[in-house]
Every structure is written in structure tokens, then in C-alpha cells.
Short mmCIF file of C-alpha atoms in Angstrom, two decimals:
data_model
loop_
_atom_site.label_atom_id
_atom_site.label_comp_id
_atom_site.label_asym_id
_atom_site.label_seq_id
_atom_site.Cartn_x
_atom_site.Cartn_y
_atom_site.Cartn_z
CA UNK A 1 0.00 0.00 0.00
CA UNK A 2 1.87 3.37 -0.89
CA UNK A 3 1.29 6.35 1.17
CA UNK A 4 -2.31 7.22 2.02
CA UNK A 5 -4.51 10.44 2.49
CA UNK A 6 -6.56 10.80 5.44
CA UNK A 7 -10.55 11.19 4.45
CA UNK A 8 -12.69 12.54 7.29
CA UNK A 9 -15.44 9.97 6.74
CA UNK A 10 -15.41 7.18 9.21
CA UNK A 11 -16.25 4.72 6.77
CA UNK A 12 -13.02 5.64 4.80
CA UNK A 13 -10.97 5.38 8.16
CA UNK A 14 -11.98 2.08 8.69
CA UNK A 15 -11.79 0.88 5.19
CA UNK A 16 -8.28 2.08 5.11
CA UNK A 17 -7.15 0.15 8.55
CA UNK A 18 -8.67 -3.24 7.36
CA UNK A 19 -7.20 -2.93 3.85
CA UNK A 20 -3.45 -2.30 5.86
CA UNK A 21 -4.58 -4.77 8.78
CA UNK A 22 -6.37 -7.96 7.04
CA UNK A 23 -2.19 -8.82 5.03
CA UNK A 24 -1.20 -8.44 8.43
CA UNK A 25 -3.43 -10.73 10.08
CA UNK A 26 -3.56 -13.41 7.66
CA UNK A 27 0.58 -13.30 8.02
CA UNK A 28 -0.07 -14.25 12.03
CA UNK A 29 -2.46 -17.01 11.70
CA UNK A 30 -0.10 -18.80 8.53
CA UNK A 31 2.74 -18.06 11.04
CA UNK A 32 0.41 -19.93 14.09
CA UNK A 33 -0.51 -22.09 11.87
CA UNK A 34 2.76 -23.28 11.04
CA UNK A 35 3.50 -23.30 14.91
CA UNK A 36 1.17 -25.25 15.68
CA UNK A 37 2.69 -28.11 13.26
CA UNK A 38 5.84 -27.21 14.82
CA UNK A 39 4.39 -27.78 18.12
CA UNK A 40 2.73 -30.75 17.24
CA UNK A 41 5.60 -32.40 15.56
CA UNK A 42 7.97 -32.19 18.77
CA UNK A 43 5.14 -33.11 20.84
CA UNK A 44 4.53 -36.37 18.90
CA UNK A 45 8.37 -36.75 20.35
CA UNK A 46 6.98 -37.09 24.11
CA UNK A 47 6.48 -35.02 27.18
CA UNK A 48 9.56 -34.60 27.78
CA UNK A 49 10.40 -33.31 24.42
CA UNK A 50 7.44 -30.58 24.64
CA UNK A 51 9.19 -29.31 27.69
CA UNK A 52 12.66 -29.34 26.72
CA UNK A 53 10.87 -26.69 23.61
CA UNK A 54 8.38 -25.17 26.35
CA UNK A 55 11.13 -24.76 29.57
CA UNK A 56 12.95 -22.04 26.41
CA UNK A 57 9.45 -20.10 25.63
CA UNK A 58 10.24 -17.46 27.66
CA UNK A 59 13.89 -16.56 27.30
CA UNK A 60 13.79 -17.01 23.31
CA UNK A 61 10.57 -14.35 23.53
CA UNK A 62 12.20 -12.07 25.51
CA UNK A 63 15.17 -12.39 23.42
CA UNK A 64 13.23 -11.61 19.94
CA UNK A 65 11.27 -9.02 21.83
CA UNK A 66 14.24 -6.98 22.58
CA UNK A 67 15.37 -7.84 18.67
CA UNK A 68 11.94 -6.16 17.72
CA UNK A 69 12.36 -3.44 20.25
CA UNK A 70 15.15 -2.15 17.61
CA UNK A 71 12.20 -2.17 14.59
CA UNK A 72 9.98 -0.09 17.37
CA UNK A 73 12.48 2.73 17.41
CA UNK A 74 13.29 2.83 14.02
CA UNK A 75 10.17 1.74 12.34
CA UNK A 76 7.70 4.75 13.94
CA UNK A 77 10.77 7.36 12.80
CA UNK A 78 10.04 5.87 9.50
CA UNK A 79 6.36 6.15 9.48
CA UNK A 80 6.29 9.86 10.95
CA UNK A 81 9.15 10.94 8.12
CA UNK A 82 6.31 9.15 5.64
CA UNK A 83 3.47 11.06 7.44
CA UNK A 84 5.91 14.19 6.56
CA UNK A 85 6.79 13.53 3.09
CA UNK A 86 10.73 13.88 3.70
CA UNK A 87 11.91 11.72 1.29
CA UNK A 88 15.82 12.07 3.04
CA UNK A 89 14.70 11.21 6.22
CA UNK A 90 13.38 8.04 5.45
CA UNK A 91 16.25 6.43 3.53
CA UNK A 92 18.31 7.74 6.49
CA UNK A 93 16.27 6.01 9.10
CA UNK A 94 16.43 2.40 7.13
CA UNK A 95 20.17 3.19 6.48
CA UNK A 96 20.66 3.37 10.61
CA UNK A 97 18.27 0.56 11.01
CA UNK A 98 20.69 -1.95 9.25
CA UNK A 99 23.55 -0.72 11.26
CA UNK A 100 21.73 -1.12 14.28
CA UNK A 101 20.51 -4.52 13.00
CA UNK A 102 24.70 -5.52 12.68
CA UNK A 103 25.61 -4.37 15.83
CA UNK A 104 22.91 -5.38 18.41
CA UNK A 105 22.22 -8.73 16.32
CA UNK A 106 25.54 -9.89 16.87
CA UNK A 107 26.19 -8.37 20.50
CA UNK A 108 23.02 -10.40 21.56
CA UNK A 109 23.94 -13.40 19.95
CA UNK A 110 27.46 -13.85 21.65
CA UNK A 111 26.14 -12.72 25.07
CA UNK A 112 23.03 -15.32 24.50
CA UNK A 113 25.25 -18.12 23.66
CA UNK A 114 27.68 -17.41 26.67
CA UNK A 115 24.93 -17.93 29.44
CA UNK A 116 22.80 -20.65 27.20
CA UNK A 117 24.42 -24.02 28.98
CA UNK A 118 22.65 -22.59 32.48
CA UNK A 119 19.61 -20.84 31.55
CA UNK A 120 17.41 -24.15 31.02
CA UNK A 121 18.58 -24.88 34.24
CA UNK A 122 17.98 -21.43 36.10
CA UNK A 123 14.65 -22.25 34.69
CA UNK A 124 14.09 -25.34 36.87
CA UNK A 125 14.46 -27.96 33.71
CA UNK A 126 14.55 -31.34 35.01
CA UNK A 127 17.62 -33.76 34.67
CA UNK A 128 15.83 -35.48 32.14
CA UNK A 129 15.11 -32.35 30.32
CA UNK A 130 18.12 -30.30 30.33
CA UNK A 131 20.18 -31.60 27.59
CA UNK A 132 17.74 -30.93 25.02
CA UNK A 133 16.60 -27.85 26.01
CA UNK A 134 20.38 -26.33 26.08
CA UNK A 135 21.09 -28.17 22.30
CA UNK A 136 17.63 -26.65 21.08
CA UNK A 137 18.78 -22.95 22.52
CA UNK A 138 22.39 -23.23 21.18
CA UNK A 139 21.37 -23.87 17.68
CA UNK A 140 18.24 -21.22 17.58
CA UNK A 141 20.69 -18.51 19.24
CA UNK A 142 22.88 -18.96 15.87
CA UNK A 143 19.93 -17.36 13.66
CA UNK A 144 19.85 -14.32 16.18
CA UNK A 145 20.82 -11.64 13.68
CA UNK A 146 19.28 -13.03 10.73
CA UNK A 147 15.97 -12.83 13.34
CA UNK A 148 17.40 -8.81 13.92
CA UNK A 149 17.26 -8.30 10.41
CA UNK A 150 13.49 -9.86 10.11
CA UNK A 151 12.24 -7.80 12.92
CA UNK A 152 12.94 -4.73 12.35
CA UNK A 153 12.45 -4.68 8.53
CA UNK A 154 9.46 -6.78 9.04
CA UNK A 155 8.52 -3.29 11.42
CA UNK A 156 9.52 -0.72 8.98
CA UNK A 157 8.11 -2.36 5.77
CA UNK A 158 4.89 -2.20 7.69
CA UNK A 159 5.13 1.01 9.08
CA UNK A 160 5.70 2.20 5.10
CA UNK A 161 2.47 0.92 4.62
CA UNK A 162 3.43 -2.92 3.05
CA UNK A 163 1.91 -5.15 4.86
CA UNK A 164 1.73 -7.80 1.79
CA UNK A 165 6.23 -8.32 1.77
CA UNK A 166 6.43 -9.25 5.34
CA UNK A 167 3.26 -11.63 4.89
CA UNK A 168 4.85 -13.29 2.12
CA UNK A 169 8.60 -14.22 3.40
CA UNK A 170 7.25 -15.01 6.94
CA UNK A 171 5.32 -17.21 5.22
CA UNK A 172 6.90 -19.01 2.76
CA UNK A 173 9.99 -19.36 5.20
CA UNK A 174 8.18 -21.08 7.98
CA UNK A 175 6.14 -23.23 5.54
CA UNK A 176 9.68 -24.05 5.20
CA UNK A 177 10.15 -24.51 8.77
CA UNK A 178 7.71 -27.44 8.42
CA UNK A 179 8.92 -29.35 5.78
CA UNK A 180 12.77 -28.89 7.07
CA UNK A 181 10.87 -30.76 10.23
CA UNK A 182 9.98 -33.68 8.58
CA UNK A 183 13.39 -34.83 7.85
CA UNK A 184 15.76 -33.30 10.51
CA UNK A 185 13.02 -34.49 13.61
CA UNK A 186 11.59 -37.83 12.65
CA UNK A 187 14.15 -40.89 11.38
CA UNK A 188 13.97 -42.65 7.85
CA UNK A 189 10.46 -44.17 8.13
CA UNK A 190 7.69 -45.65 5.98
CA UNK A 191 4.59 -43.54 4.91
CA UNK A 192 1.20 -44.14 3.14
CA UNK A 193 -0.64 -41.51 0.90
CA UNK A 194 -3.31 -42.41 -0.80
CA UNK A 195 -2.70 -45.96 -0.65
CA UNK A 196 0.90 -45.57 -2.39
CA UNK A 197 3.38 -46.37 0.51
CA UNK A 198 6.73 -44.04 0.34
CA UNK A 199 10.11 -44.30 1.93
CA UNK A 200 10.34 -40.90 3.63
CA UNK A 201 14.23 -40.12 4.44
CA UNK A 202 15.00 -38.44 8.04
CA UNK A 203 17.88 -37.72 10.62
CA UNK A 204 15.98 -38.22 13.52
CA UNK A 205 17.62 -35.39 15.50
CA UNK A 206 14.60 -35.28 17.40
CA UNK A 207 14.56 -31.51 19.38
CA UNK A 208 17.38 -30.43 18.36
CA UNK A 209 15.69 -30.99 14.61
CA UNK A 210 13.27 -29.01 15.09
CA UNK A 211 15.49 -25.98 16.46
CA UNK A 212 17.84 -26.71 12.90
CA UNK A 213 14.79 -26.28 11.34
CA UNK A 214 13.47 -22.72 13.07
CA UNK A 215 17.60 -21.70 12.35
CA UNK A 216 17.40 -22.32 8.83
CA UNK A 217 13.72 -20.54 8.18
CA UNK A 218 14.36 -17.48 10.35
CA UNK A 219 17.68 -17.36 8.58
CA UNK A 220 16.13 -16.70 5.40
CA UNK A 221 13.43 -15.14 6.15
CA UNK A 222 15.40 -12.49 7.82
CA UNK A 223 17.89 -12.04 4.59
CA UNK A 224 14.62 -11.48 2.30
CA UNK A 225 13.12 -9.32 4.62
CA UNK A 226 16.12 -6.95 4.97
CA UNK A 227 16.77 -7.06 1.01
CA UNK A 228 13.31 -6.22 0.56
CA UNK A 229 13.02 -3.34 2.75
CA UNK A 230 16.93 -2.19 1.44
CA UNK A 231 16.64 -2.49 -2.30
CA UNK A 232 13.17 -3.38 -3.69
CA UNK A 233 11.89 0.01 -2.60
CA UNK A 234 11.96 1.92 -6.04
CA UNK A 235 11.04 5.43 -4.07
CA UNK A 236 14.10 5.09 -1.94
CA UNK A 237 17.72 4.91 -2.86
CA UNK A 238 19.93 3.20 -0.05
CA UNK A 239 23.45 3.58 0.40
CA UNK A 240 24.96 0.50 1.74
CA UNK A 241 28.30 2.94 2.64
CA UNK A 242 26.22 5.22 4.31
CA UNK A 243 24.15 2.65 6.06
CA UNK A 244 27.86 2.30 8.64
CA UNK A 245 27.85 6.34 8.78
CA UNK A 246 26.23 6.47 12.36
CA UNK A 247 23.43 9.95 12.34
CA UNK A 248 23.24 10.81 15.96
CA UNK A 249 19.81 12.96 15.78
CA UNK A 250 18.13 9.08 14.08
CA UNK A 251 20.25 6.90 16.43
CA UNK A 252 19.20 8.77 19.66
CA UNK A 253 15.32 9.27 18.71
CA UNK A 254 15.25 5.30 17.78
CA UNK A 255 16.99 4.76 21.37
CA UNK A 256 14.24 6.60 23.41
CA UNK A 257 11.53 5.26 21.40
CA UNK A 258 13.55 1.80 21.47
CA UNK A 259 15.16 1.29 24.96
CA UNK A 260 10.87 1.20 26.99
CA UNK A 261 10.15 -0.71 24.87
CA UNK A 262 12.88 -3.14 24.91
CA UNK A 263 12.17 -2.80 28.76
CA UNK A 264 8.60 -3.02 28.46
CA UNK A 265 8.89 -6.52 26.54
CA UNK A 266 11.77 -7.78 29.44
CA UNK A 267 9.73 -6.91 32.23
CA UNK A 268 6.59 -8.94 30.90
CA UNK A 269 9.41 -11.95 29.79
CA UNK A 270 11.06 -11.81 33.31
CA UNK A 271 7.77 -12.17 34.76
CA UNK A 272 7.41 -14.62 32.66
CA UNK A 273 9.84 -16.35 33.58
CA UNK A 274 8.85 -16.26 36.86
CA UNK A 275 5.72 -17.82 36.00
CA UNK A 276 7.49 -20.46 33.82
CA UNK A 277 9.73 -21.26 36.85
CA UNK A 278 6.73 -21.43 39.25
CA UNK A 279 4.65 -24.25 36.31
CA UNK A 280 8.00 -25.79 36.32
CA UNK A 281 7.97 -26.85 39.95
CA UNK A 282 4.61 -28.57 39.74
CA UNK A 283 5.93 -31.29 37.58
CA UNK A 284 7.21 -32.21 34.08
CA UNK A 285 2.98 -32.23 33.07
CA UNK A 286 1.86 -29.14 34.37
CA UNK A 287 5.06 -27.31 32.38
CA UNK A 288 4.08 -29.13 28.75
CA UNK A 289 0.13 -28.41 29.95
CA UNK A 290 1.32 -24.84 30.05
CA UNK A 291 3.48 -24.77 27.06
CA UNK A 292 0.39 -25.96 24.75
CA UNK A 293 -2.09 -24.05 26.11
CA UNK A 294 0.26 -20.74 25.10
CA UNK A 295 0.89 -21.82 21.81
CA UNK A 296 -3.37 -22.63 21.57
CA UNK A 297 -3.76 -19.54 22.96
CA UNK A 298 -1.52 -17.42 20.24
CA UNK A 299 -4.77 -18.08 17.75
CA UNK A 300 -6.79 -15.74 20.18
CA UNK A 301 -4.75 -12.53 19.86
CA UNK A 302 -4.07 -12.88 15.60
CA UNK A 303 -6.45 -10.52 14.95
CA UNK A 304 -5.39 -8.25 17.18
CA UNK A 305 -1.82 -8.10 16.14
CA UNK A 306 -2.27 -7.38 12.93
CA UNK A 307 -4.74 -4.79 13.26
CA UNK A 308 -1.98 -3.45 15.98
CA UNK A 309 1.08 -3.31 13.09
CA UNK A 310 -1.76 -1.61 11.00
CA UNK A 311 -2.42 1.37 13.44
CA UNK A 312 0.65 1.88 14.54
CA UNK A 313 1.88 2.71 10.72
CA UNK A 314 -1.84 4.55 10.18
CA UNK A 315 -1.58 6.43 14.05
CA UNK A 316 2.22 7.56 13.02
CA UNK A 317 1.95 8.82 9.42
CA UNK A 318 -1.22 10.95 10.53
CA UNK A 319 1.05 12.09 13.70
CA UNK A 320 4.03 12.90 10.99
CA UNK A 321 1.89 14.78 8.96
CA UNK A 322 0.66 16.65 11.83
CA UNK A 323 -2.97 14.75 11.03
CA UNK A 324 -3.99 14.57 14.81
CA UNK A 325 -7.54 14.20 15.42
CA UNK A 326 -7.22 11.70 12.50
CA UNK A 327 -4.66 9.78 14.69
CA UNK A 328 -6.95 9.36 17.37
CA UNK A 329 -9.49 8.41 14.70
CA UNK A 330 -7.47 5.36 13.90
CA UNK A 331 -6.71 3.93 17.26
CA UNK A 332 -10.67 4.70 18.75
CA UNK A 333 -11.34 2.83 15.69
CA UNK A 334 -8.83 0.28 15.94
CA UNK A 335 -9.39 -0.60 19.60
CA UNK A 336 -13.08 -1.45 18.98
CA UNK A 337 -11.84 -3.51 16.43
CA UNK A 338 -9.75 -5.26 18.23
CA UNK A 339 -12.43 -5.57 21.01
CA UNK A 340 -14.87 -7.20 18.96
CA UNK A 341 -12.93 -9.64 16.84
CA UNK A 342 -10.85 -10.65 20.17
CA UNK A 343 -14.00 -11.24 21.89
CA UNK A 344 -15.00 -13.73 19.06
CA UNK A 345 -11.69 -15.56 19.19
CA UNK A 346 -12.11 -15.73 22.95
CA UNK A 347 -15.51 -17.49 22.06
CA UNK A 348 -13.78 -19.99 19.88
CA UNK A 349 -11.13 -21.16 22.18
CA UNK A 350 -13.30 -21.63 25.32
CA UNK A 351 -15.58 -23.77 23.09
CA UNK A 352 -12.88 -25.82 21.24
CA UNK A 353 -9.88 -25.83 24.32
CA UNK A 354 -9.95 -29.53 24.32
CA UNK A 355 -9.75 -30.09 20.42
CA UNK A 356 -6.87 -27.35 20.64
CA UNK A 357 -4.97 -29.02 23.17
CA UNK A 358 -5.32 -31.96 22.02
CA UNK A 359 -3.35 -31.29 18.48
CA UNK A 360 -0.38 -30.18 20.12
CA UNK A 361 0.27 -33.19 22.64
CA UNK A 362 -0.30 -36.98 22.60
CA UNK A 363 -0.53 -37.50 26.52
CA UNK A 364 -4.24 -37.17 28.00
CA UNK A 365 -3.08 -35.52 30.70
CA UNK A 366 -1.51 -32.65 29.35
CA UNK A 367 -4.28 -32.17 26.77
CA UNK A 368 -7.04 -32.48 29.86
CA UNK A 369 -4.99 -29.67 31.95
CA UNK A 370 -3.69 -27.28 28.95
CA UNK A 371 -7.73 -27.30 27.99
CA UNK A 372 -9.04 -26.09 31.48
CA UNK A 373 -5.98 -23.49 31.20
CA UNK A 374 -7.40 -22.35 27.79
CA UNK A 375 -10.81 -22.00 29.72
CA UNK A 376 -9.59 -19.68 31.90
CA UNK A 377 -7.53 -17.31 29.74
CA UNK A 378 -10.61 -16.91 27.54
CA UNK A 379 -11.96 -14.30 29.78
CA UNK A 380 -9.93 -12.18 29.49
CA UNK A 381 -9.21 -12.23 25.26
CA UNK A 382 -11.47 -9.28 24.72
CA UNK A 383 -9.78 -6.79 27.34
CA UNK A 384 -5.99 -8.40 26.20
CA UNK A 385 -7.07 -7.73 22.64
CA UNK A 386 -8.06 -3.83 23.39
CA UNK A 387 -4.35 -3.54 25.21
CA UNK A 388 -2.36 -5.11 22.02
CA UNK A 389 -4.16 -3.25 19.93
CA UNK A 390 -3.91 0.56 21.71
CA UNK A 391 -0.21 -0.31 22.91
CA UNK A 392 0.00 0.02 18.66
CA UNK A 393 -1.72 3.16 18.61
CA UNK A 394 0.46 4.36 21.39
CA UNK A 395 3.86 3.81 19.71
CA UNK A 396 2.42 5.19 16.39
CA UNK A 397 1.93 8.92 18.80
CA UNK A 398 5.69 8.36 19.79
CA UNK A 399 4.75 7.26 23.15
CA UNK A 400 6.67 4.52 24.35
CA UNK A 401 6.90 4.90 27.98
CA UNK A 402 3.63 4.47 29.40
CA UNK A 403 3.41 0.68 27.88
CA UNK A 404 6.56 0.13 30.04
CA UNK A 405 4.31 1.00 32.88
CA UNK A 406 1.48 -1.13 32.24
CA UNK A 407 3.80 -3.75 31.78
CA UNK A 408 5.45 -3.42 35.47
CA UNK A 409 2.05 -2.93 36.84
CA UNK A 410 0.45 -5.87 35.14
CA UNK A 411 3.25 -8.53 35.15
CA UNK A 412 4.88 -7.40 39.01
CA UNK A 413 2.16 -5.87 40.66
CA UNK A 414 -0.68 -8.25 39.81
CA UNK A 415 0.55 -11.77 38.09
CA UNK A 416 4.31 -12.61 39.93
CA UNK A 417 2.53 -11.25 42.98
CA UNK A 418 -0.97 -13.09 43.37
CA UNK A 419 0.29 -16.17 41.26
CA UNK A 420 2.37 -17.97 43.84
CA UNK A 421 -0.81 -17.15 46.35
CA UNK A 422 -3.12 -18.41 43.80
CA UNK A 423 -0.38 -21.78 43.10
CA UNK A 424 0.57 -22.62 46.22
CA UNK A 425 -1.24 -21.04 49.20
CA UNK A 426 -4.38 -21.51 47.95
CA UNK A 427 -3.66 -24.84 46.27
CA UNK A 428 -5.15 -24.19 42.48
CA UNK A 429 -2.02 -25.72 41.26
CA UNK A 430 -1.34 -24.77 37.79
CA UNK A 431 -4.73 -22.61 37.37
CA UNK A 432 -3.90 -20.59 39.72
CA UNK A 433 -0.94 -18.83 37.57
CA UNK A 434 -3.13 -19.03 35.06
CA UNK A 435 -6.18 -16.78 37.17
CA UNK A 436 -3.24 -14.50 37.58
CA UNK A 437 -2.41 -14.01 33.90
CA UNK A 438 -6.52 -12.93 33.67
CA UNK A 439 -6.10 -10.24 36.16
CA UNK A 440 -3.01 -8.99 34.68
CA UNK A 441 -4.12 -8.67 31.35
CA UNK A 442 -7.55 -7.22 31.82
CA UNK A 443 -5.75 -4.40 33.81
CA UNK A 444 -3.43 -3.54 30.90
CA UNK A 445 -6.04 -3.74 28.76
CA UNK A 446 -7.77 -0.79 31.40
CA UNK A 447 -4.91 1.25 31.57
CA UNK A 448 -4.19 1.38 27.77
CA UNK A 449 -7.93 2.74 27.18
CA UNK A 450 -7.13 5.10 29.49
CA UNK A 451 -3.92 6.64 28.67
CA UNK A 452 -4.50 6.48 24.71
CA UNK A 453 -7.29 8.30 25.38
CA UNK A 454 -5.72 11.28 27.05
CA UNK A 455 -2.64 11.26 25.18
CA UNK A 456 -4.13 11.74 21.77
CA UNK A 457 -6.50 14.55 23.40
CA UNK A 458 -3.45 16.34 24.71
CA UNK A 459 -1.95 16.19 20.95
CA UNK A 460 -4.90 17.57 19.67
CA UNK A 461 -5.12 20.19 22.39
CA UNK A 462 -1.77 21.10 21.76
CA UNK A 463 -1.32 21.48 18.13
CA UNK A 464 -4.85 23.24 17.74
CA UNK A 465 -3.69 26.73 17.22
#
């Protein structure tokens, strides 16, 4: 989608987010999609397996959260210079995004790799567990700044208003992901299709497979991405000389739009963490339960995320060009959006938790607990929905910050606080972390209505006369 203008109907506003949002979504749900096979595959391997995968959730998200932190304050420079029509300005910004893509992509990946033997066991892995969960983390850690590369360009292609390149190499690269499974998890073994019985050839590598697999995929889809966003933009010449000439005024705007939220997304992980130690201590079970119902529960929140990327490229090209009341158009617009089609997907997963579960894991007693956990988070879809989907509209305005203080105040003050209470004094075993997540999210959902809805005022108010 090339650069819009901003009609005063309604109608046009919201034809204009669903035309940028709907590539957007459709990307997450092939990527969940694909997951979900992923998921399934290694879980086919055993319990044990599943939580040798699950006990690394959390650190690997925090660690591509911080990755995408670095498209955050980058990406929004790009969409205001857009909004403003300065043609300079935005082949300088994706110039200092692939320097910043070189440097932190490779600093993360050799301090990642130096603490990776320990973390599964920080984490509370059991013996039996350990050893594949440090081999899967070793390998993924090596695509770390191919991943750098993906998220950020991934971030500033959308924030450009393409929606439709992103879609396409996620996709076709983790469709990848897939078949790369089928030989590097499973051994040589015999298939039938249709009555025609094949040889199928396979290293059985079994978890560590499956993370040579994710390596390879991420690897190219974040070379694509970056030559994409580089060189396939005929609007904007880009210097790869100048893209290692460090700009000061770019660098320091993408930190303080970068750093909260790179803080934001590590105080939700660490709490997460947390949480992952505390499901850990109830048994190898309750930790593959847990792991299934999060990847079941990604499906929820699709919608929501792409209608997010959409309004935070629509909320920061009207901010850029200095379009304000039509910036708060797009994220009152967005958020009931978001509301409504998260409330539906909340519908869906309570009804269908079991036959969710159950796809992902071949033990009845992880599919029976992950199911009630799916249960429980499905209150709270509609509210979580609202706070993806404003936390968008809030980075499109330039403000960072405040989502770094829903985040402490959901994730410390509510869930790492009430679940052990709920876990252990109470006794609700792994539901009761699980009750926690509810509170925390409906509050950040709360808080985000709240402060988009007086920060866009006060931009308004500001720039009236």
C-alpha cells in the first residue's frame, strides 16, 4: 500500500485500517498455523520433548522481543518521516536501522550463547530435560541476527504501509520450517498416501531438529526481509556505505523510542519467567500443559496483532503529517476492532480448548490440563485484545513509555505477585498462575484505554492553534 490520504469519513478510516490490517493478520495465523505443526511435531516426540521446547518459551521471547524493540524505534521514525513527506529522512532512518541490525544482532547473539548451557537450568528444567533444552537454545541462538534483520524490517516495511512483503517471506519461510521438520526431527520411516506407501528419508535429531529447522527458516526469512526493505523500494535509494555512517539525531530518537520498549517486553518476559519457573515446579505435566495451552492460545490474539502493526503505521503517518484528530481516529477505531474480533476468538477457544490441546500433545493428561488453562484465559481475550491493539496506537503517537508501565504494573504488581498465592497457598495448582495471567491482562487492557485516550487529546489540544 503506498502512502495514504486521510478522508474525514469514518467509513473511509476504517476501510483504510482493514485494507493495511487484514495482510497483516492473515501473516499471524499462517505463522500460528505453522507453529502449531511445529508444536505438534515435537510433541509427537513425548512429554519430555514438549518441555525441553516449552522450559525455552520465555527466554527465546524475551530475546526476539528486545530484537523487535530495535524495529519499534526505528520503524515509527520511519512512518512519521512518511506522514511528513521527507523523502531524506526516510532512507536515512532504514540506512541506521541496518547498522543497528549488525551491531545489536551480533552483540546479543554472543552474550546469548555465553549464558545458554545454564539458563534451562535457572529455569528449573529437570535432569531429564536439560540436555535438550540447552542443544535446542544453542542452535536457535545462531539465527539471532538473521531474526534482527526480520524484525525490524518486518517493522519498517509495515510502518511504510506494506503489509503484503512481510506476509509473504514469513510465510513461505516457515512453511519451510515445516517441511525442514519432517526430515531433521523424525528418522527414515515408511509412509502411506493415498494408498501408495513411500520411503520418507529423516535424521531423527529429534529436538534439536526441530530448532535446525526454526535456524534455517528465520535465517532466510530475515535475509529477504532486509533485502526487501533495502533495495526493492523503487522510491528510496539506499546507500549500503552510508548505512555504517552512524546519524546521531536518528540513532538517539530510535533509542528513546527503542530502549521502553525493549524494557517493556523484558519486564513482561522476566515475569514470565517467573511464572514459567513457578509451572515448572509442579511437575514435568503441568510445564508441557502450560506450554500448549500458550501456543493454543496465540490463535486468540491474531487478529489483534495485525490490526496493531496496522495502526501503529496509520496512528504515526497521521502524527508525521501533523494529522492529529485523524490519529486518534485510527486507534478509537482500531481498539473497537480489536475488542470485537478478540471477543469472538475468545468465544472460539473456550468452546474448542480440548480439540486445541489436544493437536499439540499426545498424553491425556496434558491435553485435559492445557484445555481447562485455555478455559480460563478466555476471559480475558477481549480486554488483552483492546491492550495489544492501543499499545500500537500508542507507539504510532511516539509514546513509548507508558506501555513500560502497564507492563510493570500488570506482570509485578498483579501476576508474579498473586500467582504464587493463587499456586501454592491456595492450592489451584497450575490454574492458579493461570487466574493471575486474567487479572493482569484485563488491567493492561484498562490502563491502555485510558492513557490512549488522554494522550491523543493532549496532541490535539496542543497542536490546535
Amino acid at each position: 500500500m503506498k502512502e495514504h490520504s486521510h478522508a474525514p469519513r469514518q467509513s473511509t478510516h476504517l476501510g483504510v485500517l482493514l485494507m493495511l490490517a487484514w495482510p497483516a493478520i492473515l501473516e499471524q495465523l499462517l505463522l500460528t498455523l505453522v507453529r502449531y505443526v511445529d508444536t505438534a511435531m515435537v510433541g509427537s516426540l513425548g512429554a519430555n520433548a514438549t518441555a525441553a521446547v516449552a522450559i525455552n518459551s520465555s527466554p527465546t521471547w524475551l530475546i526476539t522481543s528486545v530484537l523487535g524493540a530495535i524495529g519499534v524505534g526505528y520503524s515509527v521514525q520511519v512512518a512519521h518521516s512518511i506522514g511528513a513527506k521527507d523523502k531524506h529522512a526516510t532512507e536515512r532512518v532504514i540506512e541506521q536501522t541496518f547498522l543497528a541490525v549488525v551491531v545489536m544482532g551480533a552483540g546479543i547473539t554472543v552474550l546469548c550463547l555465553l549464558i545458554s548451557p545454564y539458563l534451562p537450568g535457572w529455569l528449573g528444567a529437570e535432569a531429564a530435560v536439560a540436555p535438550d533444552a540447552v542443544r535446542y537454545l544453542q542452535i536457535f541462538l545462531l539465527s539471532l541476527p538473521f531474526q534482527a534483520g526480520s524484525f525490524a524490517f518486518s517493522a519498517v516495511l509495515r510502518c511504510m504501509g506494506d503489509t503484503k512483503t512481510p506476509l509473504l517471506l514469513n510465510t513461505t519461510a516457515n512453511l519451510l520450517n515445516v517441511v525442514l521438520n519432517l526430515f531433521f526431527i523424525f528418522p527414515s520411516r515408511t509412509v502411506t498416501l493415498g494408498g501408495t506407501t513411500l520411503r520418507l528419508f529423516g535424521f531423527g535429531w529429534g529436538v534439536s531438529g526441530a530448532a535446525i529447522a526454526t535456524a534455517i527458516a528465520t535465517t532466510v526469512t530475515g535475509v529477504g526481509i532486509t533485502y526487501c526493505a533495502m533495495f526493492r523500494k523503487k522510491e528510496y535509494t539506499i546507500s549500503l556505505r552510508d548505512c555504517f555512517k552512524p546519524d546521531r539525531t536518528i540513532i538517539r530518537r530510535a533509542m528513546e523510542l527503542g530502549i521502553p520498549t525493549a524494557l517493556e517486553r523484558a519486564i513482561v518476559t522476566s515475569g514470565q519467567l517467573v511464572i514459567t519457573r513457578i509451572n515448572a515446579s509442579l511437575g514435568t505435566t503441568a510445564l508441557a500443559a502450560a506450554h500448549v495451552a500458550i501456543t493454543a492460545e496465540a490463535l486468540s490474539y491474531l487478529p489483534a496483532d495485525g490490526i496493531s502493526y496496522a495502526t501503529t503505521a496509520l496512528v504515526g503517518q497521521s502524527y508525521g503529517a501533523k494529522e492529529y484528530e485523524d490519529s486518534r481516529r485510527y486507534g478509537i477505531l482500531a481498539g473497537w476492532t480489536g475488542f470485537t474480533l478478540s471477543s469472538i476468538m475468545g468465544t472460539l477457544l473456550f468452546l474448542f480448548a480440548h480439540p486445541l490441546a489436544s493437536i499439540f500433545s499426545s498424553d491425556p493428561g496434558v491435553i485435559e490440563l492445557a484445555a481447562n488453562m485455555l478455559r480460563i484465559v478466555a476471559i480475558c481475550q477481549p480486554m488483552f485484545g483492546v491492550a495489544i491493539v492501543l499499545s500500537g496506537a500508542l507507539r504510532g503517537l511516539g509514546d513509548t513509555r507508558f506501555p513500560l508501565v502497564i507492563s510493570i504494573a500488570g506482570m509485578w504488581l498483579v501476576r508474579c505477585t498473586t500467582a504464587p498465592l493463587l499456586v501454592y497457598v491456595l492450592g489451584l495448582g497450575l490454574a492458579g498462575s493461570w487466574v493471575a495471567m486474567v487479572f493482569d491482562l484485563c488491567l493492561r487492557g484498562a490502563l491502555c484505554i485510558f492513557r490512549f485516550n488522554r494522550f491523543s487529546l493532549r496532541c490535539i489540544a496542543e497542536h490546535q492553534y
